[in-house]
Coordinates of C-alpha atoms in Angstrom, one line a residue:
Chain B
M1 CA 94.7 244.6 -17.2
S2 CA 96.2 241.9 -19.4
V3 CA 98.1 239.1 -17.7
Y4 CA 100.5 239.1 -20.7
S5 CA 103.6 241.2 -20.6
R6 CA 104.1 244.0 -23.1
T7 CA 107.8 243.4 -23.4
P8 CA 108.6 242.2 -26.9
G9 CA 108.8 238.4 -26.9
P10 CA 112.4 237.8 -27.9
V11 CA 113.7 240.4 -25.4
L12 CA 111.6 238.9 -22.6
D13 CA 112.7 235.3 -23.5
V14 CA 116.5 236.1 -23.5
G15 CA 116.0 238.1 -20.2
V16 CA 114.2 235.2 -18.5
L17 CA 116.6 232.6 -19.7
L18 CA 119.6 234.8 -18.8
G19 CA 118.1 234.9 -15.3
R20 CA 118.1 231.1 -15.3
S21 CA 121.7 230.8 -16.5
L22 CA 122.9 233.2 -13.9
R23 CA 121.1 231.3 -11.2
H24 CA 122.8 228.2 -12.4
S25 CA 126.2 229.9 -12.2
A26 CA 125.5 231.3 -8.8
R27 CA 124.5 227.8 -7.6
S28 CA 127.3 225.8 -9.1
I29 CA 129.8 227.4 -6.8
D30 CA 132.5 224.8 -7.5
A31 CA 132.6 225.7 -11.2
T32 CA 132.7 229.4 -10.5
I33 CA 135.4 229.0 -7.9
S34 CA 137.6 226.8 -10.2
A35 CA 137.2 229.5 -12.9
I36 CA 138.7 232.0 -10.5
V37 CA 141.1 229.9 -8.5
L38 CA 142.8 228.3 -11.5
P39 CA 144.0 231.6 -13.0
L40 CA 145.0 232.8 -9.6
L41 CA 147.2 229.7 -9.1
I42 CA 148.7 230.2 -12.5
L43 CA 149.4 233.8 -11.7
C44 CA 151.2 232.7 -8.5
V45 CA 153.1 230.0 -10.3
F46 CA 154.4 232.4 -12.9
V47 CA 155.1 235.3 -10.5
Y48 CA 156.6 233.5 -7.5
I49 CA 158.0 230.3 -9.0
F50 CA 159.1 231.0 -12.5
G51 CA 159.1 234.8 -12.2
G52 CA 162.5 235.0 -10.4
A53 CA 164.2 232.9 -13.1
L54 CA 162.4 234.4 -16.0
E55 CA 162.6 238.1 -15.3
A56 CA 161.3 238.3 -18.8
G57 CA 163.5 241.3 -19.6
T58 CA 161.6 243.7 -17.3
P59 CA 162.2 244.3 -13.6
D60 CA 158.7 243.6 -12.7
Y61 CA 157.5 240.5 -14.4
L62 CA 154.1 240.8 -12.6
N63 CA 153.1 243.8 -14.8
Y64 CA 154.1 241.8 -17.9
V65 CA 152.2 238.6 -17.0
V66 CA 148.9 239.9 -15.5
P67 CA 147.2 240.7 -18.9
G68 CA 148.1 237.1 -20.0
V69 CA 146.5 235.7 -16.9
I70 CA 143.4 237.8 -17.3
V71 CA 143.0 236.5 -20.9
L72 CA 143.6 232.9 -19.8
C73 CA 141.0 233.3 -17.1
A74 CA 138.5 234.7 -19.6
A75 CA 139.2 232.0 -22.1
F76 CA 138.9 229.2 -19.6
G77 CA 135.7 230.6 -18.1
S78 CA 134.1 231.3 -21.5
A79 CA 134.7 227.7 -22.7
S80 CA 132.4 226.4 -20.0
T81 CA 129.5 227.7 -22.2
A82 CA 130.0 224.5 -24.3
V83 CA 129.2 222.4 -21.2
S84 CA 126.0 224.3 -20.3
V85 CA 124.7 224.4 -23.9
N86 CA 125.4 220.7 -24.2
E87 CA 123.6 219.9 -21.0
D88 CA 120.5 221.7 -22.2
M89 CA 120.6 219.9 -25.5
T90 CA 120.9 216.4 -24.0
S91 CA 118.6 216.8 -21.1
G92 CA 115.3 217.5 -22.9
V93 CA 115.2 221.0 -21.6
I94 CA 115.5 222.2 -25.2
D95 CA 112.5 220.2 -26.4
R96 CA 110.4 221.8 -23.8
L97 CA 111.6 225.2 -24.7
R98 CA 111.1 224.6 -28.4
S99 CA 107.5 223.6 -27.7
L100 CA 106.9 227.0 -26.2
P101 CA 106.2 230.2 -28.1
V102 CA 109.9 231.1 -27.5
V103 CA 112.5 231.9 -30.2
G104 CA 114.6 228.8 -30.2
S105 CA 118.0 230.5 -30.2
A106 CA 117.1 232.7 -27.2
V107 CA 118.5 230.0 -25.0
L108 CA 121.8 230.2 -26.8
A109 CA 121.9 234.0 -26.6
A110 CA 121.2 233.7 -22.9
H111 CA 124.0 231.2 -22.4
V112 CA 126.5 233.5 -24.2
V113 CA 125.4 236.6 -22.3
A114 CA 125.5 234.8 -19.0
S115 CA 129.0 233.6 -19.8
V116 CA 130.1 237.1 -20.4
V117 CA 128.6 238.3 -17.1
R118 CA 130.3 235.4 -15.2
N119 CA 133.6 236.1 -16.8
V120 CA 133.5 239.9 -16.1
V121 CA 133.0 239.0 -12.4
S122 CA 135.8 236.4 -12.3
T123 CA 138.2 238.7 -14.3
A124 CA 137.5 241.5 -11.8
V125 CA 138.4 239.2 -9.0
V126 CA 141.7 238.1 -10.7
L127 CA 142.5 241.8 -11.4
G128 CA 141.8 242.7 -7.8
V129 CA 144.1 240.0 -6.5
S130 CA 146.8 241.0 -8.9
L131 CA 146.5 244.6 -7.7
L132 CA 147.1 243.4 -4.2
M133 CA 150.1 241.4 -5.3
G134 CA 151.6 244.6 -6.7
F135 CA 150.3 245.0 -10.3
R136 CA 150.5 248.6 -11.1
P137 CA 148.6 249.7 -14.2
V138 CA 148.9 253.3 -15.3
A139 CA 145.8 253.4 -17.6
G140 CA 143.5 256.4 -17.9
V141 CA 139.7 256.0 -17.9
A142 CA 139.5 255.7 -21.7
D143 CA 142.3 253.0 -21.7
W144 CA 140.5 251.0 -19.0
L145 CA 137.2 251.2 -21.0
L146 CA 139.0 250.1 -24.2
A147 CA 140.7 247.2 -22.5
A148 CA 137.4 246.2 -20.9
G149 CA 135.7 246.4 -24.2
V150 CA 138.1 244.3 -26.1
L151 CA 138.1 241.7 -23.3
V152 CA 134.3 241.6 -23.4
L153 CA 134.4 241.1 -27.1
F154 CA 136.9 238.2 -26.6
M155 CA 134.6 236.6 -23.9
A156 CA 131.6 236.9 -26.2
G157 CA 133.6 235.5 -29.2
V158 CA 134.9 232.5 -27.2
S159 CA 131.5 231.9 -25.6
A160 CA 129.7 231.9 -29.0
L161 CA 132.3 229.5 -30.4
S162 CA 131.9 227.3 -27.3
A163 CA 128.2 227.3 -27.7
A164 CA 128.6 226.0 -31.3
F165 CA 131.1 223.4 -30.0
G166 CA 128.6 222.3 -27.3
L167 CA 126.0 221.7 -30.1
V168 CA 128.4 219.5 -32.0
V169 CA 129.7 217.2 -29.3
S170 CA 127.6 214.4 -27.9
S171 CA 128.3 214.7 -24.2
A172 CA 129.0 217.2 -21.5
E173 CA 132.4 215.5 -20.8
A174 CA 133.5 216.0 -24.4
A175 CA 132.2 219.6 -24.2
G176 CA 134.4 220.1 -21.1
A177 CA 137.5 219.3 -23.1
L178 CA 137.3 222.6 -24.9
S179 CA 138.3 224.4 -21.7
F180 CA 141.7 222.6 -21.7
V181 CA 142.4 223.5 -25.3
L182 CA 141.6 227.1 -24.6
L183 CA 143.6 227.0 -21.4
F184 CA 146.8 226.2 -23.5
L185 CA 146.3 228.7 -26.2
P186 CA 147.5 231.7 -24.2
Y187 CA 150.7 229.9 -23.3
V188 CA 151.8 229.9 -26.9
S189 CA 151.4 233.7 -27.2
S190 CA 153.2 236.7 -25.8
G191 CA 151.2 236.2 -22.6
F192 CA 153.9 234.7 -20.4
V193 CA 157.2 235.0 -22.2
P194 CA 158.1 237.1 -25.3
P195 CA 157.7 235.0 -28.4
E196 CA 161.3 235.9 -29.4
T197 CA 162.5 233.3 -26.9
M198 CA 160.5 230.5 -28.5
P199 CA 161.7 228.0 -31.3
A200 CA 161.0 229.3 -34.8
V201 CA 157.8 227.3 -35.4
L202 CA 156.2 228.2 -32.1
R203 CA 157.3 231.8 -32.5
G204 CA 155.5 232.1 -35.9
F205 CA 152.3 230.7 -34.3
A206 CA 152.7 232.8 -31.1
E207 CA 153.2 236.0 -33.1
Y208 CA 150.2 235.6 -35.4
Q209 CA 147.7 233.7 -33.3
P210 CA 144.6 235.7 -32.3
V211 CA 145.3 235.7 -28.6
T212 CA 148.6 237.6 -29.0
P213 CA 147.1 240.9 -30.4
L214 CA 144.5 240.7 -27.6
I215 CA 147.1 240.3 -24.9
E216 CA 149.3 243.0 -26.5
S217 CA 146.5 245.5 -26.6
V218 CA 145.3 244.8 -23.1
R219 CA 148.9 245.1 -21.8
G220 CA 149.6 248.2 -23.8
L221 CA 146.4 249.9 -22.7
L222 CA 146.8 249.1 -19.0
L223 CA 150.6 249.8 -18.8
G224 CA 150.6 252.9 -21.0
L225 CA 152.7 251.2 -23.7
P226 CA 152.3 251.8 -27.4
V227 CA 149.4 249.6 -28.6
G228 CA 150.1 250.0 -32.3
S229 CA 148.0 247.9 -34.6
S230 CA 147.4 245.1 -32.1
L231 CA 144.1 246.6 -30.8
G232 CA 142.7 246.7 -34.4
H233 CA 143.9 243.2 -35.0
A234 CA 142.3 242.0 -31.8
V235 CA 139.0 243.6 -32.6
L236 CA 139.0 242.1 -36.1
W237 CA 140.0 238.6 -34.9
W238 CA 137.5 238.4 -32.1
G239 CA 134.7 240.3 -33.8
G240 CA 135.1 237.8 -36.6
F241 CA 135.1 234.8 -34.3
L242 CA 132.0 236.2 -32.6
L243 CA 130.3 236.4 -35.9
V244 CA 131.4 232.9 -37.0
G245 CA 130.3 231.5 -33.6
V246 CA 126.9 233.1 -33.7
V247 CA 126.2 232.0 -37.2
A248 CA 127.6 228.5 -36.6
A249 CA 125.7 228.1 -33.4
G250 CA 122.5 229.3 -35.1
V251 CA 122.8 226.8 -37.9
L252 CA 123.9 223.9 -35.7
F253 CA 121.0 224.6 -33.3
R254 CA 118.5 224.5 -36.0
R255 CA 120.0 221.3 -37.4
R256 CA 120.4 219.5 -34.2
A257 CA 117.1 220.5 -32.6
G258 CA 115.0 220.2 -35.8
R259 CA 115.9 216.6 -36.8
Chain Z
M1 CA 81.9 216.7 -31.6
T2 CA 84.9 219.0 -31.6
Y3 CA 88.4 217.4 -31.9
T4 CA 91.4 219.1 -30.3
V5 CA 93.7 216.8 -32.2
E6 CA 93.0 215.6 -35.7
V7 CA 95.5 213.5 -37.6
E8 CA 95.0 211.9 -40.9
G9 CA 97.5 209.8 -42.9
L10 CA 100.5 211.0 -40.9
R11 CA 103.8 209.6 -42.2
K12 CA 107.3 210.1 -41.0
S13 CA 110.6 208.3 -41.7
F14 CA 114.1 208.8 -40.6
G15 CA 116.4 207.9 -43.6
D16 CA 115.2 204.5 -44.8
T17 CA 113.3 203.6 -41.6
V18 CA 109.6 204.2 -41.8
V19 CA 108.5 205.2 -38.3
L20 CA 104.9 206.3 -38.9
D21 CA 103.2 204.7 -41.9
G22 CA 99.9 206.5 -42.1
I23 CA 98.4 207.3 -38.7
D24 CA 94.9 208.4 -38.1
L25 CA 94.1 209.8 -34.6
R26 CA 91.4 212.0 -33.1
V27 CA 91.2 213.4 -29.6
A28 CA 87.9 214.9 -28.6
R29 CA 87.9 218.0 -26.5
G30 CA 88.0 217.5 -22.8
T31 CA 89.0 213.8 -23.0
V32 CA 92.1 211.8 -22.2
A33 CA 93.5 209.8 -25.0
A34 CA 96.3 207.2 -24.8
L35 CA 98.7 206.2 -27.4
L36 CA 99.8 202.8 -26.5
G37 CA 102.7 200.9 -27.9
P38 CA 105.9 199.0 -27.3
N39 CA 109.3 200.8 -27.3
G40 CA 110.2 202.1 -30.8
A41 CA 106.6 202.0 -32.0
G42 CA 106.7 205.7 -32.8
K43 CA 104.8 207.2 -29.9
T44 CA 107.4 209.9 -29.1
T45 CA 107.7 210.7 -32.8
T46 CA 104.0 211.2 -33.0
V47 CA 104.0 213.5 -30.0
K48 CA 107.0 215.4 -31.3
I49 CA 105.1 216.0 -34.6
L50 CA 101.9 217.1 -32.8
S51 CA 103.9 219.5 -30.7
T52 CA 105.8 221.0 -33.7
L53 CA 109.2 219.6 -32.7
L54 CA 109.3 217.5 -35.8
R55 CA 107.9 218.1 -39.3
P56 CA 105.4 215.6 -40.7
E57 CA 106.3 214.1 -44.0
A58 CA 102.8 213.6 -45.3
G59 CA 99.3 213.8 -43.8
R60 CA 97.1 216.4 -42.2
V61 CA 97.9 217.3 -38.6
H62 CA 95.7 219.8 -36.8
V63 CA 96.2 220.7 -33.2
A64 CA 93.9 223.1 -31.4
G65 CA 92.4 224.1 -34.7
C66 CA 95.7 224.9 -36.4
D67 CA 97.7 223.1 -39.0
V68 CA 101.1 222.3 -37.4
L69 CA 103.0 223.1 -40.6
A70 CA 101.2 226.2 -41.5
R71 CA 100.8 227.8 -38.1
P72 CA 103.4 226.3 -35.7
A73 CA 103.7 229.4 -33.6
E74 CA 100.0 229.4 -32.8
V75 CA 100.1 225.7 -32.0
R76 CA 102.9 226.3 -29.6
R77 CA 100.9 229.0 -27.8
R78 CA 98.0 226.6 -27.3
I79 CA 99.7 223.4 -26.3
S80 CA 101.9 222.1 -23.6
L81 CA 104.5 219.3 -23.8
T82 CA 105.8 217.2 -20.9
G83 CA 108.6 215.2 -22.4
Q84 CA 109.7 211.7 -21.7
H85 CA 112.7 212.7 -19.5
A86 CA 111.8 215.1 -16.8
T87 CA 112.4 218.5 -18.3
V88 CA 112.3 220.4 -15.0
D89 CA 115.4 222.5 -14.2
E90 CA 117.0 220.7 -11.3
V91 CA 119.1 223.6 -10.2
L92 CA 116.1 225.9 -9.8
T93 CA 113.4 225.5 -7.1
G94 CA 109.9 224.3 -8.0
R95 CA 108.5 227.8 -7.7
E96 CA 111.3 229.3 -9.9
N97 CA 110.6 226.7 -12.5
L98 CA 106.9 227.6 -12.6
V99 CA 107.6 231.4 -12.6
M100 CA 110.1 230.9 -15.4
M101 CA 107.7 228.9 -17.5
G102 CA 105.0 231.6 -17.0
R103 CA 107.4 234.3 -18.1
L104 CA 108.4 232.2 -21.1
R105 CA 104.7 232.1 -22.0
H106 CA 104.9 235.9 -21.7
L107 CA 102.9 236.4 -18.6
T108 CA 103.7 239.4 -16.5
K109 CA 105.8 238.9 -13.5
A110 CA 102.8 239.3 -11.2
A111 CA 100.7 236.9 -13.2
A112 CA 103.4 234.3 -13.4
R113 CA 103.9 234.4 -9.6
E114 CA 100.2 234.1 -9.0
R115 CA 99.9 231.1 -11.4
A116 CA 103.0 229.5 -9.8
G117 CA 101.4 229.8 -6.3
A118 CA 98.1 228.4 -7.5
L119 CA 99.7 225.4 -9.3
L120 CA 102.0 224.6 -6.3
E121 CA 98.9 224.4 -4.2
R122 CA 97.0 222.3 -6.7
F123 CA 99.8 219.8 -7.2
D124 CA 100.5 219.6 -3.5
L125 CA 104.0 221.0 -3.8
V126 CA 103.7 224.0 -1.4
E127 CA 106.1 222.6 1.2
A128 CA 108.7 221.8 -1.4
A129 CA 108.2 225.0 -3.4
D130 CA 111.4 226.7 -2.4
R131 CA 113.7 223.7 -2.4
R132 CA 115.8 222.8 -5.4
V133 CA 114.1 220.3 -7.7
A134 CA 117.3 218.1 -7.4
T135 CA 116.0 217.2 -3.9
Y136 CA 112.5 216.1 -5.1
S137 CA 111.4 212.5 -5.4
G138 CA 110.7 211.1 -8.8
G139 CA 106.9 211.5 -8.4
M140 CA 107.2 215.1 -7.1
A141 CA 109.5 216.0 -10.0
R142 CA 107.0 214.5 -12.5
R143 CA 104.1 216.3 -10.8
L144 CA 106.0 219.6 -11.1
D145 CA 106.7 218.7 -14.8
I146 CA 103.0 218.3 -15.4
A147 CA 102.2 221.5 -13.5
L148 CA 104.7 223.3 -15.7
G149 CA 102.5 222.3 -18.6
L150 CA 99.5 224.0 -17.2
V151 CA 100.9 227.4 -16.6
D152 CA 98.9 229.0 -19.4
D153 CA 95.8 226.8 -19.7
P154 CA 96.7 224.9 -22.8
A155 CA 94.1 223.6 -25.2
V156 CA 95.8 220.2 -25.0
L157 CA 98.5 218.7 -22.8
F158 CA 100.9 216.2 -24.3
L159 CA 102.4 213.8 -21.7
D160 CA 105.0 211.5 -23.2
E161 CA 105.4 208.4 -21.0
P162 CA 104.5 210.3 -17.8
T163 CA 105.3 207.4 -15.4
T164 CA 108.3 205.8 -17.1
G165 CA 111.0 205.4 -14.5
L166 CA 108.9 206.1 -11.5
D167 CA 108.5 203.8 -8.5
P168 CA 104.9 202.4 -7.8
R169 CA 104.2 205.3 -5.4
G170 CA 105.3 207.9 -7.9
R171 CA 103.2 206.2 -10.6
R172 CA 100.1 206.3 -8.4
D173 CA 100.9 209.9 -7.7
V174 CA 101.0 210.8 -11.4
W175 CA 97.8 208.7 -12.1
D176 CA 95.9 210.7 -9.5
T177 CA 97.2 213.9 -11.0
V178 CA 96.1 213.0 -14.5
G179 CA 92.8 211.8 -13.2
E180 CA 92.2 215.2 -11.6
L181 CA 93.2 216.9 -14.8
A182 CA 90.7 214.8 -16.7
A183 CA 88.0 215.6 -14.2
S184 CA 88.7 219.4 -14.6
G185 CA 88.2 219.1 -18.4
V186 CA 91.7 219.4 -19.7
T187 CA 92.4 217.6 -23.0
V188 CA 95.2 215.2 -22.6
L189 CA 97.1 213.0 -25.0
L190 CA 99.4 210.6 -23.2
T191 CA 101.7 207.9 -24.5
T192 CA 102.5 204.8 -22.5
Q193 CA 103.7 201.3 -22.7
Y194 CA 101.8 200.3 -19.7
L195 CA 98.4 198.8 -20.5
E196 CA 97.2 199.2 -17.0
E197 CA 97.9 202.9 -17.3
A198 CA 96.0 203.4 -20.5
D199 CA 93.1 201.3 -19.1
R200 CA 93.0 203.4 -15.9
L201 CA 93.5 206.9 -17.3
A202 CA 92.2 207.1 -20.8
D203 CA 88.8 207.6 -22.3
S204 CA 90.1 206.3 -25.6
I205 CA 93.1 204.2 -26.5
S206 CA 94.9 203.8 -29.8
V207 CA 97.3 200.9 -30.1
L208 CA 100.4 201.9 -32.1
A209 CA 102.4 199.1 -33.6
G210 CA 104.6 198.8 -36.7
G211 CA 104.0 202.5 -37.6
R212 CA 100.2 202.1 -37.8
I213 CA 97.3 202.3 -35.5
A214 CA 96.5 198.6 -34.9
A215 CA 93.3 199.2 -33.1
S216 CA 91.5 202.0 -31.3
G217 CA 88.5 202.4 -29.0
T218 CA 87.7 202.3 -25.3
A219 CA 89.4 199.8 -23.1
D220 CA 86.3 197.6 -23.1
Q221 CA 86.0 197.7 -26.9
L222 CA 89.6 196.6 -27.3
K223 CA 89.1 193.8 -24.9
A224 CA 86.0 192.7 -26.7
L225 CA 88.1 192.5 -29.9
I226 CA 89.8 189.3 -28.6
G227 CA 86.7 187.7 -27.2
G228 CA 85.1 187.3 -23.8
E229 CA 86.2 185.5 -20.7
T230 CA 88.2 182.3 -20.4
V231 CA 87.6 179.4 -17.9
E232 CA 90.8 177.8 -16.8
L233 CA 90.6 174.2 -15.6
V234 CA 93.7 173.0 -13.7
L235 CA 94.1 169.2 -13.9
P236 CA 96.3 166.8 -11.9
D237 CA 98.1 164.9 -14.7
A238 CA 98.4 164.5 -18.5
G239 CA 95.9 161.7 -18.6
A240 CA 93.2 163.8 -17.0
L241 CA 94.1 166.7 -19.3
A242 CA 93.7 164.6 -22.4
S243 CA 90.3 163.3 -21.3
A244 CA 89.1 166.8 -20.4
L245 CA 90.2 168.1 -23.7
S246 CA 88.5 165.4 -25.7
L247 CA 85.3 165.8 -23.7
A248 CA 85.3 169.5 -24.3
E249 CA 86.1 169.2 -28.0
L250 CA 83.3 166.7 -28.4
R251 CA 80.9 169.3 -27.2
G252 CA 82.2 171.9 -29.6
Y253 CA 84.4 174.0 -27.2
R254 CA 87.6 175.4 -28.8
A255 CA 89.9 174.7 -25.9
R256 CA 93.6 175.6 -25.6
V257 CA 96.1 173.7 -23.6
A258 CA 98.8 175.3 -21.5
D259 CA 100.9 173.2 -19.1
L260 CA 98.4 171.1 -17.1
S261 CA 95.6 173.7 -17.7
L262 CA 92.8 173.8 -20.2
H263 CA 91.7 177.3 -21.3
V264 CA 88.1 177.4 -22.6
P265 CA 86.6 180.6 -24.1
T266 CA 83.1 181.3 -22.7
D267 CA 80.8 184.2 -22.4
G268 CA 81.5 184.3 -18.7
T269 CA 78.0 183.6 -17.5
A270 CA 77.4 181.3 -14.5
A271 CA 75.2 179.1 -16.7
E272 CA 77.9 178.5 -19.3
V273 CA 80.5 177.8 -16.6
R274 CA 78.2 175.3 -14.9
E275 CA 77.6 173.6 -18.3
L276 CA 81.3 173.3 -19.0
L277 CA 81.9 171.8 -15.5
E278 CA 79.1 169.2 -16.2
V279 CA 80.8 168.3 -19.5
V280 CA 84.0 167.4 -17.7
A281 CA 82.3 166.0 -14.6
G282 CA 83.9 162.6 -14.9
V283 CA 87.5 164.1 -14.8
P284 CA 89.2 165.1 -11.6
V285 CA 89.6 168.9 -11.9
L286 CA 91.8 170.4 -9.2
R287 CA 90.9 174.1 -9.6
V288 CA 88.7 176.4 -11.7
A289 CA 89.4 180.0 -12.5
V290 CA 87.7 182.6 -14.7
H291 CA 89.9 185.1 -16.5
R292 CA 88.8 188.4 -18.0
P293 CA 91.0 189.4 -20.8
T294 CA 93.4 192.1 -19.9
L295 CA 94.7 194.8 -22.1
D296 CA 97.9 192.8 -22.2
D297 CA 96.1 190.1 -24.1
V298 CA 94.8 192.6 -26.5
F299 CA 98.2 194.2 -26.8
L300 CA 100.1 191.0 -27.5
A301 CA 97.5 189.8 -30.0
L302 CA 97.5 193.1 -31.9
T303 CA 101.2 193.8 -31.9
E304 CA 102.0 190.2 -33.0
Q305 CA 99.7 190.6 -35.9
A306 CA 101.1 194.0 -36.9
V307 CA 104.8 193.2 -36.8
P308 CA 105.7 191.3 -39.9
A309 CA 107.6 188.1 -39.2

């Protein structure tokens, strides 16, 4: 019997490196907790502090704001891919991997998949807590699956872009800054207050930026509201970002690693 | 003789900076070769080219029988690289690192586990096997690093500055490990800036300076390059020094003065030392010492020559 596995090389490589990335996530409890606690705090701030004053046109602001918080949580969590990719690039791990008969970009693919897995878990936690707080979705199975699908696409897109960002910047600290940029993007969308209430310039941005159709479609699907064209727009935006992220990360990886 | 590494006329530059300016290097199978040089001499660049991480600009580079440009994938399957910075995964345990490396070399799960167990034993890491590498000492982490290189019996193991940054105990640890590897017939190419290390570990040494191989051979051959032993005569004052010097020069010795000492090259035999002492018999000599040249002397002599002023 051969000591060599019959699984095709690239599949095995991504699988093994995914196992490594997930172990890293499970063992850096602080990062995982902050990725869950931060969105929960924001949820509480908006519901219990601002919620009373805002009312946001609907009697239950909670139902309005939860999709925004879910997206915020996914954006924040996915951005951490930049840090883990950068750490691998600067620590010499990458040189070792590249001297192995391993497809170089397998390590990037593993980071992106691990990020999606991590964010599915933290999103589920945030969703669970919001259900306890009184979030009442009315979605059917198909709606749930669609909402989950578009969120996973979003996580993959942000993770791939973050991986590319992690390859550009020189340090893990700089890579960490991406989280904060992505943390603010959902604020200037329809996530927390309707864009109609914003000044004209911000409103234009809020209505057309890629996070808005995503939040609109998740909210529509979960609350049984008309989704309209927002689902299609969300898929186009984030499918496009995923493609751009994957290509950019691939090119940058080859350039940075192959000096 | 079969060579596991064969390099001819290797050149590499980054922008306008020429790092390697025509390197020739050969490592015979089953031997330990050292690439010795100061910081910035191009040691790491050489190792990166040999391990397919960088592309050579010109020259012929064969590793484990394959051309690194034409068949990089095959080279990667047959080599193993332990980089300058510990490339072990600190978040994982020692065992997990080894199993992961086996899996990345496409061993089956069972085979990877078995290999990991055997290597932990061989590198004396059994007790620490299931602790995170972050808790290891420098020497242990470096041992694990080397063990990771042996998961799939490589034809050649590249060790880039294996003891840099280690305390004396860790360094001794790694030396013992490399010594054992050599005894078991593994081909090793290591880089180092420590002459003592090359002297102690390597069968053959190549001194890299200014982008060229300034000299190569065994440690003894390199030492012979700058002559035999030196007798040092320590004198009490400048007057005694001057008279000793003139007496020695009168008899044809090419003596060199340093502080209040006179350094006289000899062949190191008792007869010649006695003869020298008789020559200076009228001068009060405080102490006599015989120095064998160290690799440091060789190194300084060679690298000073090679670096253009």
